[in-house]
CSV table of C-alpha atoms and ligand atoms in Angstrom, one decimal:
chain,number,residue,atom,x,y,z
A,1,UNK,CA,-43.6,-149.6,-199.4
A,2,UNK,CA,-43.7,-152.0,-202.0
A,3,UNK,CA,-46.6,-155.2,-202.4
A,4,UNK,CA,-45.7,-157.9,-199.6
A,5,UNK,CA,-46.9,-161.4,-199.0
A,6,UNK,CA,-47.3,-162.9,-196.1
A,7,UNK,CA,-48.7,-166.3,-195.0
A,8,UNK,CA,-52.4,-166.8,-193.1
A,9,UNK,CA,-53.5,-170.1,-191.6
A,10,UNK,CA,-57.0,-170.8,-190.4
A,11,UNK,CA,-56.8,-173.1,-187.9
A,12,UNK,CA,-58.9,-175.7,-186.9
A,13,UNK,CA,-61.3,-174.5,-184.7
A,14,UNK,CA,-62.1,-171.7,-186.9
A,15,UNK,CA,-63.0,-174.3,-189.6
A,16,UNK,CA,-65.0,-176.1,-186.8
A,17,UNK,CA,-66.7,-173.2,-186.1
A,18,UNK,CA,-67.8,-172.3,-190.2
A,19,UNK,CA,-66.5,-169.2,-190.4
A,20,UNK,CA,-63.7,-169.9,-193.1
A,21,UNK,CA,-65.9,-167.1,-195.2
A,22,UNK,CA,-66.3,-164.7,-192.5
A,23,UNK,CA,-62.5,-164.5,-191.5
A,24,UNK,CA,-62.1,-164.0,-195.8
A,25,UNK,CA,-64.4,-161.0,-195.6
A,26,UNK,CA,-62.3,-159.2,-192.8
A,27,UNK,CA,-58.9,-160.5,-194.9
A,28,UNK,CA,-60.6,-158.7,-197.6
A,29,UNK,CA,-61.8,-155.3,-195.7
A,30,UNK,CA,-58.6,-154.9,-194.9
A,31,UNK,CA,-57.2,-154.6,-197.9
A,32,UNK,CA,-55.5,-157.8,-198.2
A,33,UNK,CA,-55.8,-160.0,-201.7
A,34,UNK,CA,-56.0,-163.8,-200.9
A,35,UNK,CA,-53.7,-164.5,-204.1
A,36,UNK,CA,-53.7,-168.4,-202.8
A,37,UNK,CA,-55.8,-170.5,-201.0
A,38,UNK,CA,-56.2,-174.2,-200.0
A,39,UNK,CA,-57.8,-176.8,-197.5
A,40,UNK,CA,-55.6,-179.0,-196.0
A,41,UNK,CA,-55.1,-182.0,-192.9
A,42,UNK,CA,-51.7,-181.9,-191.5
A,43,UNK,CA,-50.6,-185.2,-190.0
A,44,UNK,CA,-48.8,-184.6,-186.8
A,45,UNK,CA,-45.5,-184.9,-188.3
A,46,UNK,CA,-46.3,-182.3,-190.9
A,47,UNK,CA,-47.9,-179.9,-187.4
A,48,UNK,CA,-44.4,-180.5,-185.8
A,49,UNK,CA,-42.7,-179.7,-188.8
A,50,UNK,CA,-44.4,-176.4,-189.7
A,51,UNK,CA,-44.3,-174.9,-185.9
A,52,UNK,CA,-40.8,-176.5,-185.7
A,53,UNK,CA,-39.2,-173.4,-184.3
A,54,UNK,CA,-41.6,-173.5,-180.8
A,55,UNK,CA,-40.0,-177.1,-180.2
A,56,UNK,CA,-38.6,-176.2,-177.4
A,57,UNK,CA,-41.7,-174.5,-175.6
A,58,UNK,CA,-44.1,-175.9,-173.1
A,59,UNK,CA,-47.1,-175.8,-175.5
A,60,UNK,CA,-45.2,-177.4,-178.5
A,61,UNK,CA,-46.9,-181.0,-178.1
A,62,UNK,CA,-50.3,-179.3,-177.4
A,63,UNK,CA,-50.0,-176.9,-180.4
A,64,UNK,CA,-49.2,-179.6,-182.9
A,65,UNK,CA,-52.2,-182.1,-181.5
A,66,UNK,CA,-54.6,-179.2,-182.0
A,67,UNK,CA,-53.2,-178.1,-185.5
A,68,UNK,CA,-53.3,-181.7,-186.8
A,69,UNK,CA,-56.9,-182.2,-185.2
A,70,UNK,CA,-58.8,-181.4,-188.5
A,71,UNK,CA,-58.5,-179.3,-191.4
A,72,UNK,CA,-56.6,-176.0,-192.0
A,73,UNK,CA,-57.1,-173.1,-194.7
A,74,UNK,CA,-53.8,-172.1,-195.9
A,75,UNK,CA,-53.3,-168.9,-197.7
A,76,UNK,CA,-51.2,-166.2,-198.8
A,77,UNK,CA,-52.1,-162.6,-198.7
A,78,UNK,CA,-51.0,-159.8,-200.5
A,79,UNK,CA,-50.7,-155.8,-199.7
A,80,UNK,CA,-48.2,-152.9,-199.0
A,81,UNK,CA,-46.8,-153.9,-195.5
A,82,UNK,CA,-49.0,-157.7,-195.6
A,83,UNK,CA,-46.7,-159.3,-192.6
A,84,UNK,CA,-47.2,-156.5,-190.0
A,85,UNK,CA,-50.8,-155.5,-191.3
A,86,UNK,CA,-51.6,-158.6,-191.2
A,87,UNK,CA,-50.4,-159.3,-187.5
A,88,UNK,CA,-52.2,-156.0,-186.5
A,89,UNK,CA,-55.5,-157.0,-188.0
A,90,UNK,CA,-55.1,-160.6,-186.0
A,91,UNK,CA,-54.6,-159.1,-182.8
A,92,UNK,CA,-52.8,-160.4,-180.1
A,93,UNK,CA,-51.6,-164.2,-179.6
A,94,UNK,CA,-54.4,-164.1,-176.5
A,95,UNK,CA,-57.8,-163.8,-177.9
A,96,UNK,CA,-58.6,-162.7,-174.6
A,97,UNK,CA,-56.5,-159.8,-174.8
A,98,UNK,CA,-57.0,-159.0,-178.7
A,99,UNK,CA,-58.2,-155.6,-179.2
A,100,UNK,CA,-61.8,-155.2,-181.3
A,101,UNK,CA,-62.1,-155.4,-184.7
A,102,UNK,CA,-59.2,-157.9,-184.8
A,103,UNK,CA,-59.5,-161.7,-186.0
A,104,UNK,CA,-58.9,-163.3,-183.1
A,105,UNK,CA,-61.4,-161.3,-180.8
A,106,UNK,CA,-63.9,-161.9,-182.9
A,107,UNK,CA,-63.3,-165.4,-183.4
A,108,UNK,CA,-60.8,-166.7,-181.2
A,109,UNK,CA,-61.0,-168.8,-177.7
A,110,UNK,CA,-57.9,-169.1,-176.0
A,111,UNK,CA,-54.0,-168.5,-176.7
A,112,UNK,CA,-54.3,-172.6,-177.9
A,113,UNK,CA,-57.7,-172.1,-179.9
A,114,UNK,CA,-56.9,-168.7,-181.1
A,115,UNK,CA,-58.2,-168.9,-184.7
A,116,UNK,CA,-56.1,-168.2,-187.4
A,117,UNK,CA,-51.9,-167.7,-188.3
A,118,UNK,CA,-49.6,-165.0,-189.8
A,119,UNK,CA,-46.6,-165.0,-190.3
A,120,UNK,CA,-43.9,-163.1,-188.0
A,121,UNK,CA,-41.6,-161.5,-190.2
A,122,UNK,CA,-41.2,-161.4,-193.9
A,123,UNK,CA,-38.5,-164.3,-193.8
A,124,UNK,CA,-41.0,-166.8,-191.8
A,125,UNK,CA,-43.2,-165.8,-194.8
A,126,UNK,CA,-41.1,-167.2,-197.4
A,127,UNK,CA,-40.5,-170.6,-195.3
A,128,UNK,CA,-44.5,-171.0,-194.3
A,129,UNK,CA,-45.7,-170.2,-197.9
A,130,UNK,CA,-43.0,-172.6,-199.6
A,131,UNK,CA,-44.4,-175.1,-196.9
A,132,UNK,CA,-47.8,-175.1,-198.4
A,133,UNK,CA,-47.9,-173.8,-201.5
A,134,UNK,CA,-45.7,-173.6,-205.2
A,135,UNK,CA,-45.3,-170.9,-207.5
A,136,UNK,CA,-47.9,-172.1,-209.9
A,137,UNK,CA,-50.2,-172.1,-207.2
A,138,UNK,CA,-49.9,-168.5,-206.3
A,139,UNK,CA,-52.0,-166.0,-208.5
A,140,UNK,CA,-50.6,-162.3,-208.1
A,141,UNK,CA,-53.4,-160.2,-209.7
B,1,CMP,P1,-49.5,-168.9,-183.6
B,1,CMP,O1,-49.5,-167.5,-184.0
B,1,CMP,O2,-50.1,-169.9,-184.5
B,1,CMP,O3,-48.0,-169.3,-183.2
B,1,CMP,C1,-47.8,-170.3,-182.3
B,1,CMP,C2,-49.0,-170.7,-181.4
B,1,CMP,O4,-48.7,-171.3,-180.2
B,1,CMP,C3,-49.7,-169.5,-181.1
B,1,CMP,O5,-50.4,-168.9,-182.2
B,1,CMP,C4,-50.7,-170.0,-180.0
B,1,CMP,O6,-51.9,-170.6,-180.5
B,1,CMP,C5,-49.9,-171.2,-179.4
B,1,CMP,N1,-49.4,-170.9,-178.0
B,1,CMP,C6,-49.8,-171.6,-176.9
B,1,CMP,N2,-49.3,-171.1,-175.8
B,1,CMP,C7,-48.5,-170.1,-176.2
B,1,CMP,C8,-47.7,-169.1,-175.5
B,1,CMP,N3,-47.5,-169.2,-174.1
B,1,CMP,N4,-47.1,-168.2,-176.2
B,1,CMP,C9,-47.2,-168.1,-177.5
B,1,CMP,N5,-47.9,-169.0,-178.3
B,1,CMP,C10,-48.6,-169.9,-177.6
């Protein structure tokens, strides 16, 4: 398996919550290289934009509030296998039902506040890391 990158977002309430450096330090355990990294405030246009693909869903207007309600850490990741890994070391979309040792039971609330973002498949990658971020800003090292 060749080096992967996938896309990470902290989300707001983690940021709330000042644990920007303790979610880094499990990224990091893992294996993962943070090879970009940047603080940002999506207006809700930008939100709706970015989760575009869930328009159709219940949640959508509620998701896009809550992601444009403060600041966001957006990164991309590095490692053999990043988008999967990644997802695995996240846990599941319901903190409630994420398993220990996993982002979101350690930080997460609910399935709205539920910490951080990864990407789903290595194609959603591409699109959420273009979204954010350009090639000079992404440091493979
Ligand atoms: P995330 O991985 O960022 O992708 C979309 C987000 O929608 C998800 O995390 C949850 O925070 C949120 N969400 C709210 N309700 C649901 C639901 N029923 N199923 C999936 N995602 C949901």
């Amino acid at each position: 398996m060749s080096i992967e990158r996938t896309f990470s977002m902290i989300k707001p309430d983690s940021v709330r919550k000042n644990v920007i450096g303790q979610i880094n330090s499990m990224i990091e355990k893992a294996g993962f290289k943070i090879i970009a990294q940047k603080m940002v405030h999506l207006t809700m246009r930008q939100a709706e934009h970015f989760y575009d693909i869930h328009k159709d869903r219940p949640f959508y207007s509620d998701l896009c509030n809550f992601l444009s309600s403060g600041p966001v850490v957006a990164q991309v990741l590095s490692k053999d296998n990043a988008v999967s890994d990644y997802r695995k070391l996240l846990g599941s979309t319901n903190p409630l039902e994420a398993e220990e040792g996993t982002i979101r039971k350690a930080y997460g609330e609910s399935i709205d506040y539920n910490a951080a973002h990864g990407s789903d498949s290595p194609e959603t990658a591409l699109r959420e890391i273009s979204f954010f971020f350009n090639n000079l800003e992404i440091f493979d090292r």
